[in-house]
Coordinates of C-alpha atoms in Angstrom, one line a residue:
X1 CA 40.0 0.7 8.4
X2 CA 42.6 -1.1 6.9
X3 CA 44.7 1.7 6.2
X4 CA 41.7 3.7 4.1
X5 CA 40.3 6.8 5.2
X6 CA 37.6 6.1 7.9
X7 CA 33.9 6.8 5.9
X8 CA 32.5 9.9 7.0
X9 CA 28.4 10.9 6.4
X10 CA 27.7 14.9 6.8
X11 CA 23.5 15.3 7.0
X12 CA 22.2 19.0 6.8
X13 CA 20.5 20.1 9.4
X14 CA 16.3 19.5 10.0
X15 CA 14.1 21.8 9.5
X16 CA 11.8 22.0 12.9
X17 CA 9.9 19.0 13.2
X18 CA 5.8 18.7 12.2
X19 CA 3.1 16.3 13.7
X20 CA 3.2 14.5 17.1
X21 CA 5.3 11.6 16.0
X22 CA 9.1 12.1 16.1
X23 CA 9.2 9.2 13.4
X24 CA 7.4 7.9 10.4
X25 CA 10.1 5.0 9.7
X26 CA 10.5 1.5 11.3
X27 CA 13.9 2.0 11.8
X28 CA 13.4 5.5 13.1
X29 CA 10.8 4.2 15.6
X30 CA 13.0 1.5 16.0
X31 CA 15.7 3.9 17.1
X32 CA 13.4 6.1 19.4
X33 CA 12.5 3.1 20.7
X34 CA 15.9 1.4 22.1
X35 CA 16.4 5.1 22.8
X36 CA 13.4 5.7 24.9
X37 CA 13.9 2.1 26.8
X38 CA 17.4 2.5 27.6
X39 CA 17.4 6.0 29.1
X40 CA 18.5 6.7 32.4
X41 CA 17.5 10.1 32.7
X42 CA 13.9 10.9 31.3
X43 CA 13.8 14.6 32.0
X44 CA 17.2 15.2 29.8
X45 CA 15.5 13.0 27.0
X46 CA 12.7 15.1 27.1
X47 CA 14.6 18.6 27.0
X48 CA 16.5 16.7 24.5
X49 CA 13.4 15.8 22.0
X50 CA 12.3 19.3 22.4
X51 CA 15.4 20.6 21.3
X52 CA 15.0 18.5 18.0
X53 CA 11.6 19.2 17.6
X54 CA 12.4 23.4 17.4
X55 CA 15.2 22.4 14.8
X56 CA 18.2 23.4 16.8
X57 CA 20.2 20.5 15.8
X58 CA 22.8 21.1 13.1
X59 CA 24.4 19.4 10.6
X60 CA 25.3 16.0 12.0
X61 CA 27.8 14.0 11.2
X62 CA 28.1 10.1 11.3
X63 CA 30.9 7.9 11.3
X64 CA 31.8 4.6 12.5
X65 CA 31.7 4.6 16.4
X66 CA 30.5 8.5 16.8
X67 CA 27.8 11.0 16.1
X68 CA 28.7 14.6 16.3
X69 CA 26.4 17.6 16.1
X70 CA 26.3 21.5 17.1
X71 CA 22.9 21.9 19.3
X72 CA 21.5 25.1 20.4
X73 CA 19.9 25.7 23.5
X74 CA 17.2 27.8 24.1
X75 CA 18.8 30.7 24.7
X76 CA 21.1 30.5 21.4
X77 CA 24.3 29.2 23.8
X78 CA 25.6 26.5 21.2
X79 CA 27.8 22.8 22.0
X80 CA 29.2 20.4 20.5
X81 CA 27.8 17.5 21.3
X82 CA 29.0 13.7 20.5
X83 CA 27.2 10.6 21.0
X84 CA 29.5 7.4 20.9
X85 CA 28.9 3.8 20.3
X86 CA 30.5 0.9 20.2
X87 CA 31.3 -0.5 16.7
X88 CA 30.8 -4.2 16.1
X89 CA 34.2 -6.2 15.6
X90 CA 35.1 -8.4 12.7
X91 CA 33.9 -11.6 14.4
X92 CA 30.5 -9.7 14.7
X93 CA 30.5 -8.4 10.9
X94 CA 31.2 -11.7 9.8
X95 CA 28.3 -13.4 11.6
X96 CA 26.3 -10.5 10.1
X97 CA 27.0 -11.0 6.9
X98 CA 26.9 -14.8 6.6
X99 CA 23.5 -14.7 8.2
X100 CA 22.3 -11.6 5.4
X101 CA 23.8 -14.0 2.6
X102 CA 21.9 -17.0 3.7
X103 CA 18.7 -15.6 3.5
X104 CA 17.5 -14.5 0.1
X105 CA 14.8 -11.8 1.2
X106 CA 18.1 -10.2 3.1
X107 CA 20.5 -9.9 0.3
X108 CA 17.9 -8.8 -2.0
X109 CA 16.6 -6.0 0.0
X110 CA 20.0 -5.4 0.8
X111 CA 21.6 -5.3 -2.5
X112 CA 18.2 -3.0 -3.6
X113 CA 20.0 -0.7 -0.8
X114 CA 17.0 -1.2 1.5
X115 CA 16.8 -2.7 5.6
X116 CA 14.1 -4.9 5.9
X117 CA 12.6 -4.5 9.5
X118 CA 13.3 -8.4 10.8
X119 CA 16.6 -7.6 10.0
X120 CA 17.3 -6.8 13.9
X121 CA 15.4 -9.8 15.0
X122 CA 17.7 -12.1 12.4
X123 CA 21.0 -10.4 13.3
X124 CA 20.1 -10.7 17.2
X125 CA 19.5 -14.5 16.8
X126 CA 23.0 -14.7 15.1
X127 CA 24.9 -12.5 18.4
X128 CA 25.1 -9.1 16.9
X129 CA 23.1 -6.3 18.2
X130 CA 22.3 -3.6 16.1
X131 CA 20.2 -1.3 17.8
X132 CA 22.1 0.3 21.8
X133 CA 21.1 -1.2 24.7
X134 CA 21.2 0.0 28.0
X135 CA 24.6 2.6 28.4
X136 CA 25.4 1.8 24.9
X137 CA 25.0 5.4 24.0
X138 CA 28.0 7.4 25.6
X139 CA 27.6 10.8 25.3
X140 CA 30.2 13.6 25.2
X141 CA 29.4 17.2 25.3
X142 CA 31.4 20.9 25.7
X143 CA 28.6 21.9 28.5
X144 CA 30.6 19.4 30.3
X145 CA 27.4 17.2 32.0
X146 CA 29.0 14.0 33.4
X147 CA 26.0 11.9 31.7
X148 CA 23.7 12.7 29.1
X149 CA 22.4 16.3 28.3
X150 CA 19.9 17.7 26.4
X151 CA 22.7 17.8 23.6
X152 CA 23.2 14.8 23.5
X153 CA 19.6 13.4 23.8
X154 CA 18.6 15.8 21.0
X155 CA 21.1 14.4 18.7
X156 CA 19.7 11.0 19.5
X157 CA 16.5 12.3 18.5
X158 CA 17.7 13.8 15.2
X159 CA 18.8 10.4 14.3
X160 CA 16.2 8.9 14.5
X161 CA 14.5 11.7 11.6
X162 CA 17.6 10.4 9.5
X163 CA 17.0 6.8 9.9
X164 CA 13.4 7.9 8.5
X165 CA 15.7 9.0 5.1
X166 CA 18.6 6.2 5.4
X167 CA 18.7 3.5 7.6
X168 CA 22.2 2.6 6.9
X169 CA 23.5 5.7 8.7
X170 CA 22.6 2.5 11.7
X171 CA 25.1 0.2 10.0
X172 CA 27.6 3.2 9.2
X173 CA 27.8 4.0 13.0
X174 CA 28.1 0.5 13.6
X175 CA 31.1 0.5 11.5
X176 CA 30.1 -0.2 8.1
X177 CA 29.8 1.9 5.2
X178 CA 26.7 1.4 2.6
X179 CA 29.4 0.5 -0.3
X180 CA 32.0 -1.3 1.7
X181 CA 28.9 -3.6 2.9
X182 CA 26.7 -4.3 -0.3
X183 CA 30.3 -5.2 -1.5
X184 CA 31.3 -7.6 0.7
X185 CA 27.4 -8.8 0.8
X186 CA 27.7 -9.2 -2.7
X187 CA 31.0 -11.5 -2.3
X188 CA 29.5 -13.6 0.6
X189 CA 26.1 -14.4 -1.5
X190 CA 28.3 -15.3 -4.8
X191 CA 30.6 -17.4 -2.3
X192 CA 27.7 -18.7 -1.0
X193 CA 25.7 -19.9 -3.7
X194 CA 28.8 -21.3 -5.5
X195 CA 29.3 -23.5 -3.0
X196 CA 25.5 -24.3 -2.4
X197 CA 23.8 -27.7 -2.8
X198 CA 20.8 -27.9 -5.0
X199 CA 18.6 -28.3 -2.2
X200 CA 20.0 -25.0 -0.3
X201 CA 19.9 -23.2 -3.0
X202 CA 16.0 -24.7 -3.0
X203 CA 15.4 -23.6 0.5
X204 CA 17.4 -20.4 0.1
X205 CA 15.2 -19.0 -3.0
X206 CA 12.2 -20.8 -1.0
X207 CA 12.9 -18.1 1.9
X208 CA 9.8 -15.7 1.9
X209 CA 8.6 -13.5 4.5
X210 CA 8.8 -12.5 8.3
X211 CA 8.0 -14.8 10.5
X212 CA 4.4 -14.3 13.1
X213 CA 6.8 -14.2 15.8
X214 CA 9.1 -11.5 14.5
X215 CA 6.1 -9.6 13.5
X216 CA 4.3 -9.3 16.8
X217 CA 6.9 -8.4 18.8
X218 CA 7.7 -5.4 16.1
X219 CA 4.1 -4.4 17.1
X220 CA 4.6 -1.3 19.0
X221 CA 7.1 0.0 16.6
X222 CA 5.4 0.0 13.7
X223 CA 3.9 2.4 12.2
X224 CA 0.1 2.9 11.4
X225 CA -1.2 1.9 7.8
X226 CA -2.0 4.9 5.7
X227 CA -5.6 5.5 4.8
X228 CA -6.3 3.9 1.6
X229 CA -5.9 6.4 -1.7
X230 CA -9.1 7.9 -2.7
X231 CA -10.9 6.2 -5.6
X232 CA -10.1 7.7 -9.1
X233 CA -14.0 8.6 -11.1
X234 CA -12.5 5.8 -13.7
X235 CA -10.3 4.0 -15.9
X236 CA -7.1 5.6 -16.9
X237 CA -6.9 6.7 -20.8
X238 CA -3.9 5.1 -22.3
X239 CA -1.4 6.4 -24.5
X240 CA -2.3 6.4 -28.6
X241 CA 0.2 4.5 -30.7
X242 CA -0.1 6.0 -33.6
X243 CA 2.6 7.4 -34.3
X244 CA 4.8 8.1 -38.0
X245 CA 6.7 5.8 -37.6
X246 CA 6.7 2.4 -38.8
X247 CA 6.0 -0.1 -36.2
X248 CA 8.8 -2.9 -35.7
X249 CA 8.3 -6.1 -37.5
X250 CA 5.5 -8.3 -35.2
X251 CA 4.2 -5.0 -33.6
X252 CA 0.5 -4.4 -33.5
X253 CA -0.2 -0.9 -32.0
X254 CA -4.0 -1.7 -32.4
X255 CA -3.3 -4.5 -30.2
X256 CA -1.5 -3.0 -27.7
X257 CA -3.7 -0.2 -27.3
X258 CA -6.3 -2.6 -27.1
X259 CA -4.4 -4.6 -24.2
X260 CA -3.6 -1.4 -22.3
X261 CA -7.5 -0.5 -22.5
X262 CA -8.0 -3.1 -20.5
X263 CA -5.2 -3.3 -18.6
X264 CA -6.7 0.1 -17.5
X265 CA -10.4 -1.0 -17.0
X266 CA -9.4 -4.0 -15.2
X267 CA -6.9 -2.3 -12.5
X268 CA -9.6 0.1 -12.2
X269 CA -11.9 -3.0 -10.9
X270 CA -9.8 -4.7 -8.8
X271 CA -9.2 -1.2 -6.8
X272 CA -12.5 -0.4 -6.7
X273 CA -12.9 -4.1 -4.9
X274 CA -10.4 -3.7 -2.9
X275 CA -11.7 -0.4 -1.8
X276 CA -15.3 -1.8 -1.1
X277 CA -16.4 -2.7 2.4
X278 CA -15.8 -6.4 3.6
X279 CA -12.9 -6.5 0.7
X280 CA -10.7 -8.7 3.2
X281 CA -13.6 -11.1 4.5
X282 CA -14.1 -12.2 0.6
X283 CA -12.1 -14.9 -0.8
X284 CA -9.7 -14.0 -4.0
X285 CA -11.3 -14.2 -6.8
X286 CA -9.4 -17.1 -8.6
X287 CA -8.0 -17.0 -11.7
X288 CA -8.5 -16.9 -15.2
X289 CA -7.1 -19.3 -17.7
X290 CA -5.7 -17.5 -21.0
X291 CA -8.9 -19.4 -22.9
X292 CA -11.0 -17.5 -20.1
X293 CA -9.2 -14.2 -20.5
X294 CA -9.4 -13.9 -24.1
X295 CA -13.1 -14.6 -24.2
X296 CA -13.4 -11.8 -21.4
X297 CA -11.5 -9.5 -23.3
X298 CA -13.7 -9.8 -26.5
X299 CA -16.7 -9.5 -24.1
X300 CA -15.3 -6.7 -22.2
X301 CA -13.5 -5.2 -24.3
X302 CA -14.5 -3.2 -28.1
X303 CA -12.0 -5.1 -30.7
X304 CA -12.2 -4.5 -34.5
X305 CA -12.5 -7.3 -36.3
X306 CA -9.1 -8.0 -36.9
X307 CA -8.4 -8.4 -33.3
X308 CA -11.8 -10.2 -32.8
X309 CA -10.5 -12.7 -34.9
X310 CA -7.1 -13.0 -33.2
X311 CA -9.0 -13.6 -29.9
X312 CA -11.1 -16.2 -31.7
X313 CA -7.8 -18.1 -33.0
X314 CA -6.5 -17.6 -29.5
X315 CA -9.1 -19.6 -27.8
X316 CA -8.9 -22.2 -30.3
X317 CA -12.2 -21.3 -31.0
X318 CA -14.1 -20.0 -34.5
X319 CA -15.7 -16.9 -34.7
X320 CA -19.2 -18.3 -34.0
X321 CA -17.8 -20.0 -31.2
X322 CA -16.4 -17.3 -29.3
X323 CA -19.8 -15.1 -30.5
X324 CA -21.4 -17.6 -28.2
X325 CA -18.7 -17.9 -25.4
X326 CA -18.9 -14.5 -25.5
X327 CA -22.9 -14.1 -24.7
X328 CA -22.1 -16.7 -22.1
X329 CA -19.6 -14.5 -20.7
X330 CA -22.0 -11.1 -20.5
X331 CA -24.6 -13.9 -19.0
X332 CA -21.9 -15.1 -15.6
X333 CA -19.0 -14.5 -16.7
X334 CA -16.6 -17.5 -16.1
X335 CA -19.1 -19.4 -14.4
X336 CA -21.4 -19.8 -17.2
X337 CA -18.8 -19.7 -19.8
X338 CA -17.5 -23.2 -17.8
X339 CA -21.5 -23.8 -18.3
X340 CA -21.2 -23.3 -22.0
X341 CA -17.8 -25.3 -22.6
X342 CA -18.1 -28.3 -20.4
X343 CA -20.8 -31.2 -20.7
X344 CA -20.1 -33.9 -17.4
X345 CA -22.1 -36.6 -16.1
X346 CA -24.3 -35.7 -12.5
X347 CA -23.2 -37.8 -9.9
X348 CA -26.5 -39.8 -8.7
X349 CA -27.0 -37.9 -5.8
X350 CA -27.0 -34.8 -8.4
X351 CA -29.2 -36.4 -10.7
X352 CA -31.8 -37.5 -8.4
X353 CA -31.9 -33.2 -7.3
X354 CA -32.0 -32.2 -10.9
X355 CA -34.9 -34.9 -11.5
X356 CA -36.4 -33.3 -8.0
X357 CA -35.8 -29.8 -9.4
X358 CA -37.8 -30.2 -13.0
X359 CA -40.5 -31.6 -11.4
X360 CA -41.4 -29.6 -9.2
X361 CA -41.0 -26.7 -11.2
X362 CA -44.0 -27.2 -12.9
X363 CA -47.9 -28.0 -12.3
X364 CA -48.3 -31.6 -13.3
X365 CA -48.7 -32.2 -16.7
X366 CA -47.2 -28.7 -17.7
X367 CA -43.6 -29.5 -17.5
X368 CA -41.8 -29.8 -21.1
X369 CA -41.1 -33.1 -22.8
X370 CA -37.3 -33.0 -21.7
X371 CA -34.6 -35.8 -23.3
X372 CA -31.3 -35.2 -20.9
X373 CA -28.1 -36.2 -21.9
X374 CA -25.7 -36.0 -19.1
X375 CA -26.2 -32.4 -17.4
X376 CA -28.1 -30.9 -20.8
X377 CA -31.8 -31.2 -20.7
X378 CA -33.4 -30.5 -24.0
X379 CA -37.2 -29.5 -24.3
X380 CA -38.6 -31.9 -27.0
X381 CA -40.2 -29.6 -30.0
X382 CA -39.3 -26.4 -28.5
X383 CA -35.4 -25.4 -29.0
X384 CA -34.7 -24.6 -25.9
X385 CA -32.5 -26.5 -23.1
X386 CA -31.7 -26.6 -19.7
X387 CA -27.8 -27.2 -18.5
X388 CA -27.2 -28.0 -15.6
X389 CA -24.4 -26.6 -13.6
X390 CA -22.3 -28.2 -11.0
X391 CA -23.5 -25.8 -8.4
X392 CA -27.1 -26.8 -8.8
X393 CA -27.9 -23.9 -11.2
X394 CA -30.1 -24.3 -14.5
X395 CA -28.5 -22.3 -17.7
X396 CA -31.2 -21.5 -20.6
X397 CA -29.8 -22.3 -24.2
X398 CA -31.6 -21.9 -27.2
X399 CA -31.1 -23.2 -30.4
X400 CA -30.1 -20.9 -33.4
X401 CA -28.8 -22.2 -37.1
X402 CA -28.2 -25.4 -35.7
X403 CA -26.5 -24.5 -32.6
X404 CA -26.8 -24.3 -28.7
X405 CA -26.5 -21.0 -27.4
X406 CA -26.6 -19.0 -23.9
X407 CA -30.0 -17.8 -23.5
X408 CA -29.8 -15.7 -20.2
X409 CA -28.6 -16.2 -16.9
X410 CA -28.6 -19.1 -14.1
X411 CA -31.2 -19.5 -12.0
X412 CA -31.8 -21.9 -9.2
X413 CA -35.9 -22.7 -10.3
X414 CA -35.8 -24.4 -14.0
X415 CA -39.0 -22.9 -14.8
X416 CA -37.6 -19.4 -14.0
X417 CA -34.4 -20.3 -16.3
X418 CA -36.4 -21.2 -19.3
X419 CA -39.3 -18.9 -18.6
X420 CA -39.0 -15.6 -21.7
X421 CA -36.3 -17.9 -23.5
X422 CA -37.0 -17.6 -27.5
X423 CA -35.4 -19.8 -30.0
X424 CA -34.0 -18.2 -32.8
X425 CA -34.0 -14.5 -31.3

C-alpha cells in the first residue's frame, strides 16, 4: 500500500439477529445474494447462517483481501475463522474510478459517502467485479475443514448485517479504504471536469437515474417498500417569532410565520393525497404560478392587513382586485381564478356549443337578453354574467360598484350557473 500501513476496520460483534430476513440493505441482500448463488456446499451455509443468526460471531475485522472473525459453535468450542478475497488491481481501480467520475449521480452519492445500488451493474459493464463469484470466497479456518465451514459461512453472513450499516466495508475488502477512495474520486472528477467540453459537461450533469434494465434485474434483491407512515390528525404548529430581539434589517417575522403556516397546511395536503386511494392513477397536479400562489395564500391563508397588502402588490394586483381573485379562488381555485383573469375569443366550433348551451337552457322566451363579448355573456338589465370557460363550463359574475365579480362556482348548465346569483350581495 505504497509503503502506508494497510487500512484495517474492527466491527463489534452483533447482537443475535431479529426477523426472518438476514438483510434489510441492498447491498446486504446484494451480498447474501452472490453468497447464496455461489455456494458449493448448502448445508455448511445453512449451519453457517444459523450460527449468525444466535450471535456467535465476534468482532470481525475487515481489511483489504481478508475477513477475520472468532465464531462459536454450538457447544461454546470457538475458531478463528478467515474468509479471503481477491483484491482488485490497479488497472481494475482505475477503470473503477474513471467510470464513478464520469457519471454525476456516482460521484455525488459517492462523495455524500453513499453506494448507489446500480453501482455493480456500472462497474461490471466497465470489467471490474465487485460482488464474489463462484470460489471467490476462500475460506480459512483453525477447525481445519478443507472448504468452507460453518465458520466461515457464518462470517459471510455477518457481513452481510454490516453492509446493512456500511457498504464500503465491500470496497475496503476489495482493497480500498473509504478515505483513500472519495480522495482519489475527488481528484478524478476535478481532473475530469477540467478537461471536459461544454457538451460533456452537459451530458455529465444531464446523467439522472437508473436505467429500466438495471432496475429489473435488481428485482429480487430489493428490498420491500415500507408501509406508508400513518397520517398525522393535522397541520404542524410552527415556531413563534417573536422573540426580544430586534429582527435583522428586511426581516418580517409576521411574514415568515405566515409563510411557515402554510408551508405547514400545504405539506399536510399533499400527504394526505398522496396517502388517499388511487394517489398514483391521478395525474400531478400542475403547478402554480407565483401570481397563482399569492392569491391562494391570501385565500387560504389568515393575513393581517399589512401582509394582505403585500400579497396584493405581489400579484400586481390592487386590493379590490385580489378581494375578487380571491372569491374566485374559494369558488375553483386556479381554474376559476384563470376564469376570472383571462377574457379569449371561442373558437367557432366553441361558440356554436356555447350558443347550443344558452338556449337550451331555458324554455323559449325565458332565456335572459344576453350581449357576449368574446367568452363573457352579459344579462341585459340584470347585473349578472355568464363566462365562459375553455372547458365548456359557465362562471356566474355579478356586478358590484362597477365591477365584475365571481358569483359562485362553474357549472356545466347556464341556467344552473346563474340560477340564486344576486347583484350587489
Amino acid at each position: 500500500m505504497n509503503g502506508s500501513v494497510e487500512p484495517e476496520r474492527t466491527f463489534a460483534a452483533l447482537p443475535p439477529a431479529q426477523g426472518r430476513g438476514f438483510a434489510s440493505s441492498w447491498w446486504g441482500r446484494a451480498w447474501l445474494k452472490a453468497l447464496e448463488d455461489t455456494a458449493l456446499d448448502g448445508v455448511q451455509l445453512k449451519k453457517g447462517r444459523r450460527l449468525a443468526r444466535e450471535g456467535l460471531v465476534g468482532a470481525v475485522s475487515v481489511r483489504p483481501g481478508r475477513l477475520t472473525a472468532v465464531v462459536q459453535d454450538r457447544d461454546s468450542a470457538a475458531y478463528r475463522s478467515d474468509v479471503l478475497l481477491q483484491e482488485l488491481g490497479e488497472a481494475e481501480w482505475d477503470r473503477f474510478l474513471d467510470m464513478a467520475s464520469e457519471r454525476s449521480g456516482h460521484i455525488a452519492a459517492l462523495l455524500d459517502r453513499e453506494m448507489p445500488p446500480h453501482l455493480v451493474e456500472d462497474a461490471a459493464e466497465a470489467g471490474v467485479e465487485l460482488l464474489p463469484g463462484i470460489g471467490d470466497l476462500e475460506p480459512e479456518c483453525s477447525c481445519e475443514a478443507w472448504d468452507h465451514c460453518p465458520h466461515s459461512a457464518a462470517l459471510c453472513y455477518q457481513v452481510a448485517r454490516l453492509l446493512d450499516q456500511d457498504p464500503f466495508v465491500l470496497l475496503l475488502l476489495r482493497g480500498r479504504d473509504e478515505r483513500r477512495l472519495i480522495d482519489e474520486l475527488q481528484a478524478r472528477s476535478t481532473a475530469h471536469a477540467a478537461g471536459a467540453s461544454p457538451a460533456e459537461e452537459t451530458r455529465t450533469r444531464s446523467t439522472r437515474g437508473v436505467r429500466a434494465d438495471v432496475a429489473f434485474a435488481a428485482r429480487d434483491i430489493l428490498p420491500p417498500l415500507p408501509p406508508p407512515p400513518p397520517l398525522p390528525t393535522g397541520p404542524g404548529v410552527p415556531p413563534a417569532l417573536d422573540a426580544e430581539a430586534e429582527p435583522l434589517a428586511g426581516v418580517d417575522p409576521a411574514a415568515l410565520e405566515f409563510l411557515a403556516a402554510d408551508s405547514a397546511v400545504r405539506a399536510f395536503a399533499m400527504l394526505t393525497d398522496a396517502l388517499s386511494a388511487g394517489h398514483e392513477q391521478r395525474s400531478p397536479t400542475p403547478g402554480l404560478t407565483p401570481d397563482q400562489d399569492a392569491v391562494r395564500m391570501a385565500a387560504e391563508g389568515t393575513p393581517d392587513a399589512l401582509l394582505t397588502a403585500r400579497l396584493a402588490a405581489a400579484t400586481g394586483r390592487r386590493p379590490a382586485a385580489l378581494d375578487a381573485a380571491v372569491r374566485a379562488w374559494h369558488y375553483g381555485g386556479s381554474a376559476a381564478l384563470a376564469v376570472y383573469d383571462e377574457e379569449w375569443l371561442p373558437e367557432p366550433e366553441d361558440l356554436a356549443r356555447a350558443r347550443a348551451g344558452i338556449a337550451a337552457a331555458w324554455e323559449e322566451g325565458e332565456a335572459p337578453r344576453f350581449s357576449a363579448v368574446n367568452n363573457r355573456w352579459s344579462a341585459a338589465g340584470s347585473g349578472t354574467q355568464l363566462r365562459y370557460g375553455r372547458d365548456g363550463r359557465w362562471w356566474p359574475y355579478a356586478k358590484e360598484r362597477g365591477r365584475w365579480v365571481p358569483a359562485g362556482p362553474a357549472d356545466s348548465d347556464p341556467a344552473a350557473a346563474l340560477a340564486g346569483v344576486r347583484p350587489g350581495a
